[in-house]
Structures are given as structure tokens and as C-alpha cells.
PDB file of C-alpha atoms in Angstrom:
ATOM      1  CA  UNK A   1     131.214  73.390 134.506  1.00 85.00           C
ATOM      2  CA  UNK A   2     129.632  76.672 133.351  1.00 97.00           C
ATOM      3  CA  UNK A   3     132.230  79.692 133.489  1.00 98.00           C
ATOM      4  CA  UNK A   4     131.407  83.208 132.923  1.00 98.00           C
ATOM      5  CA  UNK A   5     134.844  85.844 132.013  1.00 98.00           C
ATOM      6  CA  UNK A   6     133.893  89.062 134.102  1.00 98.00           C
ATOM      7  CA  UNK A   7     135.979  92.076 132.886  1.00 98.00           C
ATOM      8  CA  UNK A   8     135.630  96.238 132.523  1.00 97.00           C
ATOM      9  CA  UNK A   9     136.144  95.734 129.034  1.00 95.00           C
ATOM     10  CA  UNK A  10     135.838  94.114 125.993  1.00 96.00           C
ATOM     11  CA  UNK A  11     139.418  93.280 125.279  1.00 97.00           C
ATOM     12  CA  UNK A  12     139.810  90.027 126.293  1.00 98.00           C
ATOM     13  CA  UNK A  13     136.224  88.842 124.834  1.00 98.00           C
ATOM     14  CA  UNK A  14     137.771  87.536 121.164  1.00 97.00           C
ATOM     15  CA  UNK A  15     141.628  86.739 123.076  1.00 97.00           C
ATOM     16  CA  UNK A  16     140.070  84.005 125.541  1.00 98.00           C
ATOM     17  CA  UNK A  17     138.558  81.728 123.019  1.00 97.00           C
ATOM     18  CA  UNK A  18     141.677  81.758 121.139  1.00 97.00           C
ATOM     19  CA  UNK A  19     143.225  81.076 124.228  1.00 97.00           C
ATOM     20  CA  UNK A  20     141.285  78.079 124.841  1.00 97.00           C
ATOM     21  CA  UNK A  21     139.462  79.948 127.667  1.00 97.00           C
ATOM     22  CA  UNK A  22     136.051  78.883 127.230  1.00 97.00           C
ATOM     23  CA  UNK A  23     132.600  80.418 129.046  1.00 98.00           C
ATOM     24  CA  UNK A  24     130.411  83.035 128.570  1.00 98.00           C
ATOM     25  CA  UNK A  25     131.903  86.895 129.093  1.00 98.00           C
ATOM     26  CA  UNK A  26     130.392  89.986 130.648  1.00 98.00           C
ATOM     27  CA  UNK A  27     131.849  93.150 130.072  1.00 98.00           C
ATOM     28  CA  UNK A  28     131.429  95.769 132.649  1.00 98.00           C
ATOM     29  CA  UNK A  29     131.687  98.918 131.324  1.00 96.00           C
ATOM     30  CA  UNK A  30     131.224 101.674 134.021  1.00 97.00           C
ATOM     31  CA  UNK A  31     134.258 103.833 134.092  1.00 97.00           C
ATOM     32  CA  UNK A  32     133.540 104.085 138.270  1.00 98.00           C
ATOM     33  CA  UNK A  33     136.992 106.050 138.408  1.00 98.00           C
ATOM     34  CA  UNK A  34     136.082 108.911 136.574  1.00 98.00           C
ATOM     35  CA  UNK A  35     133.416 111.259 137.482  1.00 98.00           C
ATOM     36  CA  UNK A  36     130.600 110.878 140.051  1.00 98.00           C
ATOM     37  CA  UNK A  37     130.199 107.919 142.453  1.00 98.00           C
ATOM     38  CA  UNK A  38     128.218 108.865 144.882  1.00 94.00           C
ATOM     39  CA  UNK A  39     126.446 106.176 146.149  1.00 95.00           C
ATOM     40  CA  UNK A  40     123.402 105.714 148.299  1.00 92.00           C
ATOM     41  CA  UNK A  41     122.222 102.197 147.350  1.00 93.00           C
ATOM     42  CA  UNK A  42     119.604 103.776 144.853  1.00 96.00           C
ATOM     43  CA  UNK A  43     120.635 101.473 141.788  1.00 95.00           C
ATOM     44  CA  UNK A  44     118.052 103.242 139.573  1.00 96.00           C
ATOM     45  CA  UNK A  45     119.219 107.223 140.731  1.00 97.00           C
ATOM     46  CA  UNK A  46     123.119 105.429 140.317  1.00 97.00           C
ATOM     47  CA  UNK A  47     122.252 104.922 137.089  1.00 97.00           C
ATOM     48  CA  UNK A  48     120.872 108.082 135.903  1.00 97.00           C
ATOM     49  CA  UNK A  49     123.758 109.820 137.216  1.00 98.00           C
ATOM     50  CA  UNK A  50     126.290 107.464 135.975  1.00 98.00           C
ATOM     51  CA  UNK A  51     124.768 107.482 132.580  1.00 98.00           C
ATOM     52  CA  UNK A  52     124.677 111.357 132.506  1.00 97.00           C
ATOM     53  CA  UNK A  53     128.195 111.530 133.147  1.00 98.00           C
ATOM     54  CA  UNK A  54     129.350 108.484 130.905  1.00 98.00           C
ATOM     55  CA  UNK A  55     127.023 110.371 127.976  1.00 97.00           C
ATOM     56  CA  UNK A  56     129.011 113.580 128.219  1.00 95.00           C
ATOM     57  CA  UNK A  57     132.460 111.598 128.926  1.00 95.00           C
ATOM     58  CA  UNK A  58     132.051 109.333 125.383  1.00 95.00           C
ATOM     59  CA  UNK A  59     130.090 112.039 123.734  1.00 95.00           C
ATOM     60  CA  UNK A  60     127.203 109.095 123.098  1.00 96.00           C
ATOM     61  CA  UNK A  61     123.506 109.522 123.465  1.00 97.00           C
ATOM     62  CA  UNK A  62     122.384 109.630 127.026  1.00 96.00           C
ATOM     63  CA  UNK A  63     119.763 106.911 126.935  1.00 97.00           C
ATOM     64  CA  UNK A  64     121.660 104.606 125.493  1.00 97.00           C
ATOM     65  CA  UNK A  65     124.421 104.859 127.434  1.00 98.00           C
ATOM     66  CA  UNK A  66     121.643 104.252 130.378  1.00 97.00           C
ATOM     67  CA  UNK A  67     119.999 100.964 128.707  1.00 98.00           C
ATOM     68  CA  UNK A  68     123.763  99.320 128.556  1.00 97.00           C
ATOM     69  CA  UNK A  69     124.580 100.562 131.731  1.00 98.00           C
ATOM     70  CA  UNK A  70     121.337  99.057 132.927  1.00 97.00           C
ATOM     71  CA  UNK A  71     121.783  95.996 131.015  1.00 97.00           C
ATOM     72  CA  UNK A  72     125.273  95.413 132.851  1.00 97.00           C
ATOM     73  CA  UNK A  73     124.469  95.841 136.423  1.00 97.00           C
ATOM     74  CA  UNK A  74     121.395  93.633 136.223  1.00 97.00           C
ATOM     75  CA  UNK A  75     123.723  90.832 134.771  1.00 97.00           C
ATOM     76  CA  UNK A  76     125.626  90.780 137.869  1.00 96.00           C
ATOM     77  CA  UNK A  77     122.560  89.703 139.354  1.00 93.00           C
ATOM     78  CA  UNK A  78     122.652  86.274 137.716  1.00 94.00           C
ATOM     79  CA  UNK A  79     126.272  85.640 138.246  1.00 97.00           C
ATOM     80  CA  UNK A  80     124.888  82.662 140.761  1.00 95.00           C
ATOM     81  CA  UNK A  81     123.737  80.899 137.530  1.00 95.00           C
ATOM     82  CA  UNK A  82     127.405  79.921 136.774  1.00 97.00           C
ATOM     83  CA  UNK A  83     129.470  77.486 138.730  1.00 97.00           C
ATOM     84  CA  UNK A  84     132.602  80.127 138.294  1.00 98.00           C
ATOM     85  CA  UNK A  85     133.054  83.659 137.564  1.00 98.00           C
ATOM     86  CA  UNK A  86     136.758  84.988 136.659  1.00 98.00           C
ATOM     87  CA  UNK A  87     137.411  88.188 137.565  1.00 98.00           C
ATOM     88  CA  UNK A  88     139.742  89.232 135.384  1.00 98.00           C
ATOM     89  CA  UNK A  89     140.964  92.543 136.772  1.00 98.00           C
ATOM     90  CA  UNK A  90     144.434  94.032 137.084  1.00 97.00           C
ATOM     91  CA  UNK A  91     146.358  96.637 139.082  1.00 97.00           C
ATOM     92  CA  UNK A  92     145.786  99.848 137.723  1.00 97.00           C
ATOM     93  CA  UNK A  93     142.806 102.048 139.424  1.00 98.00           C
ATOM     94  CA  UNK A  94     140.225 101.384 136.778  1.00 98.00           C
ATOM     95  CA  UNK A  95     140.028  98.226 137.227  1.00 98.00           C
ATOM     96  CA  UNK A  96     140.289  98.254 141.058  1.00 98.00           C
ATOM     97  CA  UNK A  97     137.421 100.690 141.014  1.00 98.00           C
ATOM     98  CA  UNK A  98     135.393  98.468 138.853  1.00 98.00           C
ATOM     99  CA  UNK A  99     136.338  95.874 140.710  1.00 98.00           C
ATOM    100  CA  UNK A 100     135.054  97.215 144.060  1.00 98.00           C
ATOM    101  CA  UNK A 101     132.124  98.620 142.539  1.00 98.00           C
ATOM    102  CA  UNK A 102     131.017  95.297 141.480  1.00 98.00           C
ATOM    103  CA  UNK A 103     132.234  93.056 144.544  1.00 97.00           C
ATOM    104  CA  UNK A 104     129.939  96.038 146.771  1.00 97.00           C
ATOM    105  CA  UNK A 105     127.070  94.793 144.913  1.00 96.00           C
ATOM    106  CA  UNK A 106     127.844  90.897 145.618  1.00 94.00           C
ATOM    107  CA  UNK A 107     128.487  91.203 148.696  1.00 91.00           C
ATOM    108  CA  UNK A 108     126.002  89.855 150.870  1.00 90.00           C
ATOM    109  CA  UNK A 109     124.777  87.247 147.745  1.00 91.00           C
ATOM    110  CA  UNK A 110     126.026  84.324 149.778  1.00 87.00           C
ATOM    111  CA  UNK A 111     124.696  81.851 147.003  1.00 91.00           C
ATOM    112  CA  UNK A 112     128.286  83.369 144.910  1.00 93.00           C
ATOM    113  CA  UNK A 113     130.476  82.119 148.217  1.00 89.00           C
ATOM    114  CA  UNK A 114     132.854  79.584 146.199  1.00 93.00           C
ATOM    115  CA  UNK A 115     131.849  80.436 142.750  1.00 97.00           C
ATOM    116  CA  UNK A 116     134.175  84.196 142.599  1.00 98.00           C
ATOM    117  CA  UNK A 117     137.942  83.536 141.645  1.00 98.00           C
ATOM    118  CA  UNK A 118     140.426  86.293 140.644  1.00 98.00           C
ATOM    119  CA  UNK A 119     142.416  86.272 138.123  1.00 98.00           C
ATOM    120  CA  UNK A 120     146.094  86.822 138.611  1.00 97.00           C
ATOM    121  CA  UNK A 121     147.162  90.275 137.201  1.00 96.00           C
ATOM    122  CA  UNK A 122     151.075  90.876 137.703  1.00 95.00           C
ATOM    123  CA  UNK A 123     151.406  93.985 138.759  1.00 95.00           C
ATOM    124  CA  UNK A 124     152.946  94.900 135.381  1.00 94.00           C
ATOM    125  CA  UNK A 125     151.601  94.229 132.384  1.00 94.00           C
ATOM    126  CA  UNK A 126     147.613  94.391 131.039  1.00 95.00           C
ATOM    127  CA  UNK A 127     146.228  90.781 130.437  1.00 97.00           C
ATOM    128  CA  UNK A 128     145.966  91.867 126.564  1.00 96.00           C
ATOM    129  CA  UNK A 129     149.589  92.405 126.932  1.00 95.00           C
ATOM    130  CA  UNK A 130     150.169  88.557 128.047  1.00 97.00           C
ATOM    131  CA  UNK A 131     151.044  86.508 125.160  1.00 97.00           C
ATOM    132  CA  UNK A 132     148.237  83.667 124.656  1.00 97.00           C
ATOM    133  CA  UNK A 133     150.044  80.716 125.809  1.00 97.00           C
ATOM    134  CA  UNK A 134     150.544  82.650 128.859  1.00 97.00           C
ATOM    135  CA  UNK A 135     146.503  83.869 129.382  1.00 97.00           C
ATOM    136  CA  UNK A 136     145.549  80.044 129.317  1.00 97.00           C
ATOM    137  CA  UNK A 137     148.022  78.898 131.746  1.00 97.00           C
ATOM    138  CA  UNK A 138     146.713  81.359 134.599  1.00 98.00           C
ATOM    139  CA  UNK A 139     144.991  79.628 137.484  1.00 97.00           C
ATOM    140  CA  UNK A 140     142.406  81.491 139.139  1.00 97.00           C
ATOM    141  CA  UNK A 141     142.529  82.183 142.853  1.00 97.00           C
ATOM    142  CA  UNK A 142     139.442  81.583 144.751  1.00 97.00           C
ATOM    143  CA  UNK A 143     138.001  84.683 146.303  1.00 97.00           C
ATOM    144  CA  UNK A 144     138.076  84.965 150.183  1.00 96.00           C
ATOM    145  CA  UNK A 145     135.119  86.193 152.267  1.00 95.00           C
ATOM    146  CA  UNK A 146     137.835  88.684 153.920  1.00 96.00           C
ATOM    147  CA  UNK A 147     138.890  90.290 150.230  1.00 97.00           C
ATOM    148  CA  UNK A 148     135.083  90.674 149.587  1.00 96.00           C
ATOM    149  CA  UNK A 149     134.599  92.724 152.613  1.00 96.00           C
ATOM    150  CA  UNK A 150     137.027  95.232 152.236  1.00 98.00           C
ATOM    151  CA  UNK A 151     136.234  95.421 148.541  1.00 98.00           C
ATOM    152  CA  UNK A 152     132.660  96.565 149.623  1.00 97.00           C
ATOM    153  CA  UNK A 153     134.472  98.588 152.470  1.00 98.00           C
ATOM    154  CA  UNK A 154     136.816  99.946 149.988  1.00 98.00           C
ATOM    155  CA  UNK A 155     133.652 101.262 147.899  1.00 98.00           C
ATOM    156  CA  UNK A 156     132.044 103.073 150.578  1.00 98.00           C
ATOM    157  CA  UNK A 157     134.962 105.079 151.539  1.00 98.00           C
ATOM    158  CA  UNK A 158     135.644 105.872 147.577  1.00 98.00           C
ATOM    159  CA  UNK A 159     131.946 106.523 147.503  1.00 98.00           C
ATOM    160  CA  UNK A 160     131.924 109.010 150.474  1.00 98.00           C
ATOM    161  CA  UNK A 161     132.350 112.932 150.315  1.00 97.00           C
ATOM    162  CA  UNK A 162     134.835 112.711 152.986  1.00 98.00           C
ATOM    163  CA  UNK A 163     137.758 110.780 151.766  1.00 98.00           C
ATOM    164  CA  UNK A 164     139.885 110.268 155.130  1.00 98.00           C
ATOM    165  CA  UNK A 165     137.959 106.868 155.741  1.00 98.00           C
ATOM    166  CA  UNK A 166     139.884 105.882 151.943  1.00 98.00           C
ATOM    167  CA  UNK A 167     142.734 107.324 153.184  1.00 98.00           C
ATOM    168  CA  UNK A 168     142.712 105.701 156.192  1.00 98.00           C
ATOM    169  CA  UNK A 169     142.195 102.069 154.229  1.00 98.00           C
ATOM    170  CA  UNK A 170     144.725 102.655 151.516  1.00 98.00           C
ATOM    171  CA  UNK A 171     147.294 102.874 154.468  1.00 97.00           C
ATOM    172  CA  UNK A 172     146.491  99.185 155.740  1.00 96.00           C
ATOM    173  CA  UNK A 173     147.628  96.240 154.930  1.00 96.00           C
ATOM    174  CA  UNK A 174     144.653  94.357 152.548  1.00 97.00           C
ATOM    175  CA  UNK A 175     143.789  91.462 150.915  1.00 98.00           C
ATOM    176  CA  UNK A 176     143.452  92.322 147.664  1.00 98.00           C
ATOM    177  CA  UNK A 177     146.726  92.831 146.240  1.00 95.00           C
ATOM    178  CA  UNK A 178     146.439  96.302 144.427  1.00 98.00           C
ATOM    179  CA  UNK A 179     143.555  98.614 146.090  1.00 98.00           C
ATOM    180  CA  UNK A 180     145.796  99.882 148.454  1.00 98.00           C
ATOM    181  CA  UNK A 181     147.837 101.522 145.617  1.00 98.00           C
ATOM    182  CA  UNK A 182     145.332 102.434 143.339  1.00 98.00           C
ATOM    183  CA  UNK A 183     143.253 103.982 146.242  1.00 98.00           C
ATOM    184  CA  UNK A 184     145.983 106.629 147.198  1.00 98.00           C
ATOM    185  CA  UNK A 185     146.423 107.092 143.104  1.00 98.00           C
ATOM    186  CA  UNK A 186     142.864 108.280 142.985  1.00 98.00           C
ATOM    187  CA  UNK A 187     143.222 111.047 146.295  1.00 98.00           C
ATOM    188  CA  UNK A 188     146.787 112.068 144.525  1.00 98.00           C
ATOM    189  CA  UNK A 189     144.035 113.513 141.603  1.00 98.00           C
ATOM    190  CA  UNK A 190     142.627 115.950 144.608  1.00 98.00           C
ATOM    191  CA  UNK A 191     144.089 119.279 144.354  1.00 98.00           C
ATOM    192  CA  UNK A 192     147.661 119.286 145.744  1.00 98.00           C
ATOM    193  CA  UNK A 193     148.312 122.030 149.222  1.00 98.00           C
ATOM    194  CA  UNK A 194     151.155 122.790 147.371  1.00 97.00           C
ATOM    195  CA  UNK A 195     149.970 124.074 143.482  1.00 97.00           C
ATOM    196  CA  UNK A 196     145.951 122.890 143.988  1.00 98.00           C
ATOM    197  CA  UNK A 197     146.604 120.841 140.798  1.00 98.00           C
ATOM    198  CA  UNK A 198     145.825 117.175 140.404  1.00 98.00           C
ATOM    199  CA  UNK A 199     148.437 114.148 139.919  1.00 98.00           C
ATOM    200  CA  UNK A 200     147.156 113.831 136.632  1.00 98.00           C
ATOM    201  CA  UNK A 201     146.908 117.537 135.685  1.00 98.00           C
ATOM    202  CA  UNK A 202     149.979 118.300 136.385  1.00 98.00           C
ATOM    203  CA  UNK A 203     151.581 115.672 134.637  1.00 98.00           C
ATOM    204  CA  UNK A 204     149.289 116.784 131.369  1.00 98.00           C
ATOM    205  CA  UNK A 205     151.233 120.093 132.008  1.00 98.00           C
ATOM    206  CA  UNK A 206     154.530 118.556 131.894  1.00 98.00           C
ATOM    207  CA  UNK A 207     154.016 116.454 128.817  1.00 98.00           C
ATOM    208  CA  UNK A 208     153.021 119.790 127.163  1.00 98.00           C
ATOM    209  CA  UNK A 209     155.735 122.013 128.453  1.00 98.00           C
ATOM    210  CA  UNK A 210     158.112 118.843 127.213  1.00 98.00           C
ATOM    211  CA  UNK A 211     156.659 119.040 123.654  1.00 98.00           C
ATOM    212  CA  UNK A 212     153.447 117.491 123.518  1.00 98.00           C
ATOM    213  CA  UNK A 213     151.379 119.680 121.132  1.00 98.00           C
ATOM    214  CA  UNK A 214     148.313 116.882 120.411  1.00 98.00           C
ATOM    215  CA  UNK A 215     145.898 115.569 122.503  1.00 97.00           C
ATOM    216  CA  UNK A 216     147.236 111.569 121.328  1.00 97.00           C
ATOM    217  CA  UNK A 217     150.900 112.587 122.140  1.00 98.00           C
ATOM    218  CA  UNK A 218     149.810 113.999 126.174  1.00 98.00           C
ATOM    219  CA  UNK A 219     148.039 110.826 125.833  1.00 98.00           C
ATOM    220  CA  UNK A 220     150.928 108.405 125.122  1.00 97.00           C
ATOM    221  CA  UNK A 221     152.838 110.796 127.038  1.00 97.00           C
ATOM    222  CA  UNK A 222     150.549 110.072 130.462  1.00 96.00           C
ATOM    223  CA  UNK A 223     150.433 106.440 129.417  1.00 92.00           C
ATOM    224  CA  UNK A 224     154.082 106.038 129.638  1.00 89.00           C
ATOM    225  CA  UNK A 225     154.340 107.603 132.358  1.00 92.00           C
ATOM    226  CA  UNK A 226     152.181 106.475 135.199  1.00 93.00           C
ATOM    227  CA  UNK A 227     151.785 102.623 135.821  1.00 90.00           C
ATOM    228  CA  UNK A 228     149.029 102.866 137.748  1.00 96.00           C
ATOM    229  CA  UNK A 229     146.548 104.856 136.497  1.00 96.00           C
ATOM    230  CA  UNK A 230     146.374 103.363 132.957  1.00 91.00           C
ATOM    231  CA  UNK A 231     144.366 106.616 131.634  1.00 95.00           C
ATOM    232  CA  UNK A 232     142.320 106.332 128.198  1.00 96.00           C
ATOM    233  CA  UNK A 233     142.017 108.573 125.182  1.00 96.00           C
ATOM    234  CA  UNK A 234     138.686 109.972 126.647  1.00 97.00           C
ATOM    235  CA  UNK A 235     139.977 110.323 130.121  1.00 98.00           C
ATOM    236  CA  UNK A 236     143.328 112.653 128.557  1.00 98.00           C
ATOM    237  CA  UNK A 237     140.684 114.792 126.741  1.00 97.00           C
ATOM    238  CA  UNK A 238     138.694 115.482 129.748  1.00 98.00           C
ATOM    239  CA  UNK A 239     141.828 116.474 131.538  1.00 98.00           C
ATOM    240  CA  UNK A 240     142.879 118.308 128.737  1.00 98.00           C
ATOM    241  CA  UNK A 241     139.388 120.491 128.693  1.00 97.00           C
ATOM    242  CA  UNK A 242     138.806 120.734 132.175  1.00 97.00           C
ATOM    243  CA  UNK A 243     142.908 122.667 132.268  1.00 98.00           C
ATOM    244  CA  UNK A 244     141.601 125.193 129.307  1.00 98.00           C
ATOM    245  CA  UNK A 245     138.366 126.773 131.596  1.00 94.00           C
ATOM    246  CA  UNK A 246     138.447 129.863 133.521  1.00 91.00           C
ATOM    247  CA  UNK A 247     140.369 133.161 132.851  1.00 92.00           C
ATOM    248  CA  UNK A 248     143.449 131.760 134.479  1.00 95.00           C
ATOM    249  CA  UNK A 249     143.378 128.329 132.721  1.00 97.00           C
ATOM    250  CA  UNK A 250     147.083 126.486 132.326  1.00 98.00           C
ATOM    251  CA  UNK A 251     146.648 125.624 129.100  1.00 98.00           C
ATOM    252  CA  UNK A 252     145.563 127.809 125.857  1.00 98.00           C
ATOM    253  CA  UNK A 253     142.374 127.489 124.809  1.00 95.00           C
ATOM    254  CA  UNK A 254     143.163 126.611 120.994  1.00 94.00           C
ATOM    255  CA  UNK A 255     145.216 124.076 119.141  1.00 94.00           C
ATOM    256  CA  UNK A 256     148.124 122.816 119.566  1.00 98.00           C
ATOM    257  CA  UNK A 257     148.265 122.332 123.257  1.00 98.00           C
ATOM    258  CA  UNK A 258     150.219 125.168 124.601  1.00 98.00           C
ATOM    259  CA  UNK A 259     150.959 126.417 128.573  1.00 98.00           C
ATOM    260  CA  UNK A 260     149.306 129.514 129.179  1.00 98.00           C
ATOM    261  CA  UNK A 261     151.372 132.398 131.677  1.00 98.00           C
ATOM    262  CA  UNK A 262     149.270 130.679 134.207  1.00 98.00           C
ATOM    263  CA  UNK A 263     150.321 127.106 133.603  1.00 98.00           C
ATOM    264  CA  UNK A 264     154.203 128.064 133.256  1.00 98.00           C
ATOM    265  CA  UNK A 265     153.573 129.820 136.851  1.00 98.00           C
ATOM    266  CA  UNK A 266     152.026 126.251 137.899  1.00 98.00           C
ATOM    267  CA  UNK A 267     155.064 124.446 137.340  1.00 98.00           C
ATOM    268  CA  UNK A 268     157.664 126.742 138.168  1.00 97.00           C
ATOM    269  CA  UNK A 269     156.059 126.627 141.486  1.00 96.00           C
ATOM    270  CA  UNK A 270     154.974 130.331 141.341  1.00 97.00           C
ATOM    271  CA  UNK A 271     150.722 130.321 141.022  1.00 97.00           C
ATOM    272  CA  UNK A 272     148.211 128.047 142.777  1.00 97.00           C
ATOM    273  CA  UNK A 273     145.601 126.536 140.590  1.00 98.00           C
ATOM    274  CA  UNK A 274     141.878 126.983 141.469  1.00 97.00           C
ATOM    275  CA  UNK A 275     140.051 124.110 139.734  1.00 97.00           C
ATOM    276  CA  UNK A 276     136.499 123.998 138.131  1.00 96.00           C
ATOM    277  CA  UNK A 277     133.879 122.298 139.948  1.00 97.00           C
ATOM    278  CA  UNK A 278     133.469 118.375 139.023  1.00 97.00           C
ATOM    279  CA  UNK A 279     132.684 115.145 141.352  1.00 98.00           C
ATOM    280  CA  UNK A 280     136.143 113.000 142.252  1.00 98.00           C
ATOM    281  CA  UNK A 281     133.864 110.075 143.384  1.00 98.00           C
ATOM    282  CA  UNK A 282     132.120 110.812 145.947  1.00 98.00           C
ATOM    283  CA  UNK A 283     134.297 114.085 146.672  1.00 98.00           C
ATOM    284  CA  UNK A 284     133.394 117.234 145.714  1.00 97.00           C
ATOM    285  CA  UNK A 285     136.112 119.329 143.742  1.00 98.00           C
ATOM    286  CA  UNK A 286     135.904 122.969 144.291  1.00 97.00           C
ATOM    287  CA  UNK A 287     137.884 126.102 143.322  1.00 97.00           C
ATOM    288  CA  UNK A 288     138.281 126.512 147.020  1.00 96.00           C
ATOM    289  CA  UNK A 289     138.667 122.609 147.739  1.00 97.00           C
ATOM    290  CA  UNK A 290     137.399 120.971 150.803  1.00 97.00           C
ATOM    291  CA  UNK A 291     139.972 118.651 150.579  1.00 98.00           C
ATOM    292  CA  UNK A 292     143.668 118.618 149.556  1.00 98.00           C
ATOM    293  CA  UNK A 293     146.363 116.164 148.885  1.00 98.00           C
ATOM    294  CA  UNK A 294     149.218 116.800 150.578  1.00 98.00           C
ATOM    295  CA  UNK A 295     152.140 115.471 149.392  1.00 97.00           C
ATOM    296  CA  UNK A 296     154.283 116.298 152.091  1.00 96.00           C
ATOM    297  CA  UNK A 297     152.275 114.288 154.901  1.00 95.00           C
ATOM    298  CA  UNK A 298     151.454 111.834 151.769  1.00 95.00           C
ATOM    299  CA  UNK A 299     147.783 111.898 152.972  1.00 97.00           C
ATOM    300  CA  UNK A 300     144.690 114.335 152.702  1.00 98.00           C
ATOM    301  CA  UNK A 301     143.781 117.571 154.438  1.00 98.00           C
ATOM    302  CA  UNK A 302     140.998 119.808 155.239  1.00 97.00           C
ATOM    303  CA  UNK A 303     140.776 122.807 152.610  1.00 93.00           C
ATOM    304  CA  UNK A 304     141.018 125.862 154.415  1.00 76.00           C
TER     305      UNK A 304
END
């Protein structure tokens, strides 16, 4: 039986073998949770934009960020040529974003009904975490018509600029184990009604204010901190840049990491924080946001 290892990395791609894991392996690479995801089933104009982004994000060269990217989505294409693909994807939002981006785009393939199986991800730990022994003797769960369709639901609500349809999803009871959870992580990064900071943001403030004078030590910091957004070196620098813009930015503009008059008034609860423009998914971010997290109604809100 032919077997392909589908993951948004290459992590596991030298770990299976040794774990006596055979089949091919197909690492998706698109980090959908960051960024823009706009989507209006254009897969050439989704490209272009993702590949734009990714190229500033990784500080890589723009077209060859776009031939990989390119080279990765039309792979899904020929997932039908296996008998099983493993979807080896855990709880934390990156994956669960990858894993709905990719599950929107195999939707209606009805030759793949019977052929998709998840892999069974804790809750906990990463699989590169599991011990080998433990990796092998995982059984793959086949995946049901019903978690298919909300994954491709889920992806058009993260995909909209209006996130309330997310919102509303992330409240219900689904079949996949995890995008509930990582859903409401990724509105909690909307600017908050009470400080118009992020989730993550404001915990990069904290882990400064507690000590944290290099970008590596925020990082470990955030990583320790937050089990479900498992953010990576590239994602804690953006975060880091994006808080050191603007004459009122929160942090200091030069090394080592240091809270500005404006980021001490953030946490003490005495300044509101008008962000720089970027794309949260589908949502635009704005210094006067259209939308707000509000953490008191745990839900989202019209900006005013």
C-alpha cells in the first residue's frame, strides 16, 4: 500500500523512517496563520500574495519562495495517487490553519474519500517531541466526510474580512478535535477593547518588562508560555518589529529590547495601543480597528 506523510514541516521527514514509518512525505510549508489569507479561489493571485508575504516574513527571495509555494499546492493535487495520506497535524493554530487550508482545497476531490486519515496529536506535546517507539505505534484515524466540511467551513470564515462567522464556529461543538481552540487563539491576536493590543503583543511586552532583553529570550519566553500558539523565531521577530513602529511604539527602537513610556502605559492599563496596518487573515488590522477582541464578552466586536 502506497502512503504519503503530509505535514507543515519538515521535522518529521528524517524521524519517520527511523521510526519504521515508511511512504513518501510532503511538506507543506505555507505559514497560513501569519499574514494575509484572503481567499477568493484564485490559486495563482493566492500565491502571489502568499509568496510576497512569506518573502518578507523569511527574508528569502520572492520568486523562490513562489516556485516552492507553487510546487506544494500542486502536490496536493495528486494526493489521489496514494492509497493513504497521514495527516500529521497537531493542536496548536499553525497547524490547524494549515490543516484547514489544505482540507479546503480537497474538499470536493471525492476520489480522496477513504484515503485521508489523521494522525493523533495529544493535545500536549509536538510529534517531534514523541519518543520514536511512541511515533510508530500511532494508528491513524480515518477522516470523516463531516470533519472535512467544517475544515473547508472553518477556512472560509478564517479567510473572510468579517470574522464573526469564525467566531461564531469556534463556539460550536466540532469534529476536529482542536480548531475550535486554535480558532479563538487566532481572533485573541485582534486588538483587545480594552488596551487595542494583541494576545501575542502583549505577552511580548510582558516577557520584556520581566527581563527579556533578546529577541531568542521573548522567544523562549512566548514559547513557554502559550500552548497553543506554538510561535517560531520568525513569527517573535515580526511581533517584535511591528511593536517598535510609530511615534508611540511600546517598545524602543534599538537593542536590547526595552518598554518604551508608551509600552509601560500599555500594561499598567493606562494608554490604548493603535496598531500599524497588516492583514490578520482575511481581517484587516487598522490603527482604528474594525474589529476588536473583547475579552470581557470573550468574543469579537465592531470597532467604533
Amino acid at each position: 500500500m502506497s502512503t504519503l506523510h503530509l505535514r507543515c514541516g519538515d521535522d518529521l521527514r528524517e524521524v519517520l523512517p527511523r521510526a519504521g514509518l515508511a511512504g513518501d512525505y510532503l511538506c507543506f510549508s505555507d505559514p497560513v496563520c501569519v499574514g494575509p489569507a484572503e481567499d477568493h479561489g484564485d490559486l495563482l493571485a493566492w500565491l502571489g500574495m502568499r509568496a510576497r508575504y512569506v518573502a518578507l516574513h523569511a527574508g528569502q527571495d520572492a520568486g523562490q519562495v513562489r516556485l516552492r509555494l507553487g510546487r506544494e499546492y500542486a502536490a496536493l493535487n495528486g494526493l489521489q495517487r496514494y492509497d493513504a495520506v497521514h495527516l500529521w497535524f497537531e493542536h496548536d493554530l499553525w497547524d490547524q490553519a494549515a490543516l484547514i487550508r489544505i482540507l479546503s482545497l480537497v474538499a470536493e476531490k471525492r476520489q480522496l474519500r477513504g484515503r485521508l486519515w489523521l494522525m493523533p496529536a495529544d493535545g500536549v506535546r509536538t510529534f517531534p517531541e514523541m519518543p520514536e517507539a511512541e511515533l510508530a505505534a500511532l494508528r491513524p484515524a480515518p477522516l470523516t466526510d463531516l470533519q472535512i466540511e467544517q475544515a473547508a467551513e472553518a477556512w472560509d470564515a478564517f479567510a473572510a474580512p468579517d470574522p464573526r462567522a469564525l467566531e461564531a464556529l469556534s463556539r460550536r461543538a466540532l469534529a476536529l478535535p482542536f480548531l475550535a481552540a486554535a480558532m479563538r487563539r487566532h481572533l485573541r491576536d485582534l486588538p483587545w477593547t480594552s488596551d487595542g493590543l494583541g494576545e501575542t503583543e502583549r505577552m511580548v511586552l510582558r516577557a520584556v518588562a520581566e527581563g527579556a532583553a533578546t529577541e531568542g529570550q521573548v522567544h523562549a519566553a512566548l514559547r513557554g508560555a502559550d500552548a497553543v500558539f506554538h510561535v517560531t523565531d520568525l513569527i517573535t521577530r515580526e511581533v517584535i518589529g511591528r511593536l517598535r513602529i510609530g511615534p508611540k511604539r511600546p517598545l524602543l527602537a534599538k537593542d536590547p529590547l526595552r518598554l518604551s513610556p508608551q509600552g509601560e502605559a500599555l500594561l499598567a492599563g493606562a494608554a490604548r495601543h493603535r496598531p500599524p496596518p497588516r492583514a490578520h487573515a482575511g481581517i484587516a488590522v487598522l490603527p482604528d480597528p474594525p474589529w476588536l477582541w473583547d475579552p470581557a464578552a470573550e468574543g469579537v466586536v465592531k470597532g467604533d
